[in-house]
CSV table of C-alpha atoms in Angstrom, one decimal:
chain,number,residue,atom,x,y,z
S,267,UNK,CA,117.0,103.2,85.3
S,268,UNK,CA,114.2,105.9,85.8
S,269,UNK,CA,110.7,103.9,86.2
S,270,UNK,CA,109.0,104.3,82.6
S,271,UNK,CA,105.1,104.8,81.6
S,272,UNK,CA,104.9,101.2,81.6
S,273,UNK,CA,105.6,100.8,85.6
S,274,UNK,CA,103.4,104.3,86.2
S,275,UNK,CA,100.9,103.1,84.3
S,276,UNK,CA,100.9,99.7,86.4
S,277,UNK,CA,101.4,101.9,89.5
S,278,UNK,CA,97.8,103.2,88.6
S,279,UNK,CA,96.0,99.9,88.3
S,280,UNK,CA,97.4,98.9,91.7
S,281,UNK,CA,96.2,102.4,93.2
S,282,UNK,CA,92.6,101.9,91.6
S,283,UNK,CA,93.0,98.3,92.7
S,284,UNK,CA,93.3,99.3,96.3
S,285,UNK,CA,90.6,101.7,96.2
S,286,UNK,CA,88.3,98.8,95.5
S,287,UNK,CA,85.8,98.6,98.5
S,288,UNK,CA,86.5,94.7,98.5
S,289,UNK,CA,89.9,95.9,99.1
S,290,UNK,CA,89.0,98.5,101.8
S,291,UNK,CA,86.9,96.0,103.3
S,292,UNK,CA,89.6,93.5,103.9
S,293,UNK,CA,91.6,96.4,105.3
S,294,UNK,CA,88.8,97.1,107.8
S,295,UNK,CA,88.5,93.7,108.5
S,296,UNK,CA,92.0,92.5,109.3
S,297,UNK,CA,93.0,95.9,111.6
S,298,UNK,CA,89.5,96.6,113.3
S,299,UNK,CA,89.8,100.0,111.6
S,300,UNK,CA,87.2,101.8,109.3
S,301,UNK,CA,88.3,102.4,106.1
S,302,UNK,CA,85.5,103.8,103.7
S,303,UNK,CA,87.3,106.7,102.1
S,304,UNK,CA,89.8,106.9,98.8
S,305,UNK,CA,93.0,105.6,98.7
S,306,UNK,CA,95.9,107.8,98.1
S,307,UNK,CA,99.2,106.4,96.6
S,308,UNK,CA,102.4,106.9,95.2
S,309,UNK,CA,105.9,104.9,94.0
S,310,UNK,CA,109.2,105.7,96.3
S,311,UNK,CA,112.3,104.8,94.4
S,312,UNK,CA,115.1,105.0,96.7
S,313,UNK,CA,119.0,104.8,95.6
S,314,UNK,CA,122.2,104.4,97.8
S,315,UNK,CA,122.1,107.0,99.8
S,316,UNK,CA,118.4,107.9,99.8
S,317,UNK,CA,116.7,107.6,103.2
S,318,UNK,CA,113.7,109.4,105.0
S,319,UNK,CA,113.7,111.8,107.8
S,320,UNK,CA,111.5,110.9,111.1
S,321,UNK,CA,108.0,111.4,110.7
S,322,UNK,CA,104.2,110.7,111.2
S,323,UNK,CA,101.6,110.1,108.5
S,324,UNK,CA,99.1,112.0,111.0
S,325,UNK,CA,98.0,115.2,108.7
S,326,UNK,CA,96.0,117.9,110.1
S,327,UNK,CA,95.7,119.3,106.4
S,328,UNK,CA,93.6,116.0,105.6
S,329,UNK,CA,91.6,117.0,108.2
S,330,UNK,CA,93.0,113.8,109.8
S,331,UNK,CA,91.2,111.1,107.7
S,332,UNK,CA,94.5,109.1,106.7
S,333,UNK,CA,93.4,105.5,109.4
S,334,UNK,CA,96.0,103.1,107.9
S,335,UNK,CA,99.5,103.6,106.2
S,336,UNK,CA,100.6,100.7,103.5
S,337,UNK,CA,104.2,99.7,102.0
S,338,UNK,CA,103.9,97.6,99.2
S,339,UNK,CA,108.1,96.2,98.9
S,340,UNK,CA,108.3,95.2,95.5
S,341,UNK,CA,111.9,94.8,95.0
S,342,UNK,CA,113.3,91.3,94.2
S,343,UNK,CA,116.1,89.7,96.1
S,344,UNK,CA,117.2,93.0,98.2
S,345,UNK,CA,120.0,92.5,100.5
S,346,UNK,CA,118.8,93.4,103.2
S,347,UNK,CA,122.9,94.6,103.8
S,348,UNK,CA,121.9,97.5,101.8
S,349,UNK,CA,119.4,98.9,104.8
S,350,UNK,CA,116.4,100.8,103.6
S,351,UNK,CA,114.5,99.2,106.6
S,352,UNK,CA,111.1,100.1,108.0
S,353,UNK,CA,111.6,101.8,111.5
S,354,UNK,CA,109.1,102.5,113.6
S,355,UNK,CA,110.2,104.2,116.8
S,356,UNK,CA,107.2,103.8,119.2
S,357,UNK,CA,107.2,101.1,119.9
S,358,UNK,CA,110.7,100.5,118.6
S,359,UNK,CA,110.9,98.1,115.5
S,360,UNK,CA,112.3,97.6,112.5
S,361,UNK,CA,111.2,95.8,109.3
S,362,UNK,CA,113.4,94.7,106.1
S,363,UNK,CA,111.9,95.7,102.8
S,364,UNK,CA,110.4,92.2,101.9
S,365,UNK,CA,109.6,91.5,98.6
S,366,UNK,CA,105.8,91.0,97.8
S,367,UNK,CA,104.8,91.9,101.2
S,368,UNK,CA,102.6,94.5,102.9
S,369,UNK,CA,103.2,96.6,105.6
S,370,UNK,CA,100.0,97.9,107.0
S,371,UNK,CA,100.2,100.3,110.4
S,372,UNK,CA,97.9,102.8,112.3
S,373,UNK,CA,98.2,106.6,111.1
S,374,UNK,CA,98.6,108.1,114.5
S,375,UNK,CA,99.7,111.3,116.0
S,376,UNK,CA,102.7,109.4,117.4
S,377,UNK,CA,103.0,106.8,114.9
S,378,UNK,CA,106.8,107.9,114.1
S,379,UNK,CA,108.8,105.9,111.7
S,380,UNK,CA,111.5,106.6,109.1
S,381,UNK,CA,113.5,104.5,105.8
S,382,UNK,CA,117.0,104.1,107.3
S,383,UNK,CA,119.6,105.2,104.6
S,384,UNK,CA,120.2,102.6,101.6
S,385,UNK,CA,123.9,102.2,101.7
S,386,UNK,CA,126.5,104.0,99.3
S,387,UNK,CA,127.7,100.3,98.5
S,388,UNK,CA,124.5,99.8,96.9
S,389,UNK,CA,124.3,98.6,93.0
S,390,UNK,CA,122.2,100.3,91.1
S,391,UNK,CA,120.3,97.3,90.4
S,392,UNK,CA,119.2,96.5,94.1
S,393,UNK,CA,117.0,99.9,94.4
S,394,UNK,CA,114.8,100.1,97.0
S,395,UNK,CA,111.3,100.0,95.2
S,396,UNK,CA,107.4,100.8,97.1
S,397,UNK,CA,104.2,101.2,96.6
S,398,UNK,CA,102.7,103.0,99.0
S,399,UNK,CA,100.0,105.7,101.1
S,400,UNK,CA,97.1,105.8,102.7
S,401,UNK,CA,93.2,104.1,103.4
S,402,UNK,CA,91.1,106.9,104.5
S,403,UNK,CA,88.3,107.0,106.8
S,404,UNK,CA,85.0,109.3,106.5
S,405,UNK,CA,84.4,108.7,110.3
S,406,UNK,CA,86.8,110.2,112.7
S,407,UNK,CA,85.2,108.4,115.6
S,408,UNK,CA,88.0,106.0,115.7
S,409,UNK,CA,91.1,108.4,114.7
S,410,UNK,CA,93.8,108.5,116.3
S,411,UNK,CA,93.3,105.8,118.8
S,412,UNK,CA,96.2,104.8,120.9
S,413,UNK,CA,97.2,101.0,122.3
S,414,UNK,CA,98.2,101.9,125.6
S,415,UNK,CA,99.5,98.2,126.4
S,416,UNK,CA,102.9,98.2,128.0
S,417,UNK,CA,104.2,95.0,126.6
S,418,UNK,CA,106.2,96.6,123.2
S,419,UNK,CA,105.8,93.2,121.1
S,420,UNK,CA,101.8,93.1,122.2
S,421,UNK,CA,102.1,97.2,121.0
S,422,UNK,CA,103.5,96.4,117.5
S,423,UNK,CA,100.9,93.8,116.9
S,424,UNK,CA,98.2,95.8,117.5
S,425,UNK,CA,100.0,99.0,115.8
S,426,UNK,CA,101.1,97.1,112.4
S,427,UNK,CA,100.4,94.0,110.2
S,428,UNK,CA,103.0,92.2,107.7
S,429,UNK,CA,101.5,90.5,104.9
S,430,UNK,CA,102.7,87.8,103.0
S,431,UNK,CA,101.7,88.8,99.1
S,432,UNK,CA,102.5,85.2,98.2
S,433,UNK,CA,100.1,83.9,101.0
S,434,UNK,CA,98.1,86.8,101.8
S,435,UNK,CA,98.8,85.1,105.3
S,436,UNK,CA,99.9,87.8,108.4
S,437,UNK,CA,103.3,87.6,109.6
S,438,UNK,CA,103.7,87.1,113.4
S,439,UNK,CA,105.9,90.1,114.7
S,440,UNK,CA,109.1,88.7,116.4
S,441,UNK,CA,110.8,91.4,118.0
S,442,UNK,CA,114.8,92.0,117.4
């Protein structure tokens, strides 16, 4: 069940892919954030009973470069009973891992999130599957900006983008 050469080697294409500056340049584009550096990436594979502790993408040791965080969801017909879900704390949201859809958000100091468990009732064939990491900026002048707005919903709009991978259209935040 272990992802084979044949799914790494696809996982590369889709990192080089991203790395493209037409890519980068719709990524600029659509958040208002400059993104003119590499793109780091790797594949999370997560089981029943694989989660991820509360953290921030923010990285002092990459001299704070990381501007965007992306999930690619590429598992087909999740239940979404399983959990695995996107949380963001601040503002407070949470996301189910979509197929073919992109989660794009702001690497920020206090841009906390974390993968809620995936349940222990969860088949082996409904693994959580992502592609994900980070667009890098060579200009810190825009770096850890905050959205100060007070209104959550307007907060998460600004902070994150869904993308439809069917439609490339963004999905309009509705809060829970």
């Amino acid at each position: 069940d272990e992802p084979g050469w044949s799914e790494l080697h696809a996982a590369q294409g889709l990192r080089e892919f991203l790395n493209t500056d037409d890519v980068k340049g719709w990524a600029s584009d659509v958040t208002a954030s400059k993104v003119n550096g590499p793109t780091g990436a790797g594949v999370s594979y997560y089981m029943a009973g694989d989660y991820t502790m509360a953290h921030t993408d923010f990285s002092e040791k990459h001299n704070r470069k990381r501007r965007l965080a992306y999930i690619i969801h590429m598992t087909k017909n999740y239940n979404f009973d399983y959990g695995g879900d996107l949380i963001f704390m601040n503002p407070v949201y949470h996301l189910h891992p979509e197929f073919n859809s992109m989660t794009i958000f702001s690497v920020e100091s206090d841009s906390w999130h974390f993968v809620s468990p995936v349940a222990s009732t969860c088949p082996k064939d409904q693994k959580r599957l992502t592609f994900s990491g980070w667009f890098t900026s060579q200009d810190l002048s825009d770096i850890n900006r905050r959205f100060t707005s007070d209104d959550n919903a307007q907060r998460m709009r600004d902070f994150c983008l869904l993308v439809d991978g069917e439609t490339s259209n963004i999905v309009e935040f509705v809060p829970y």
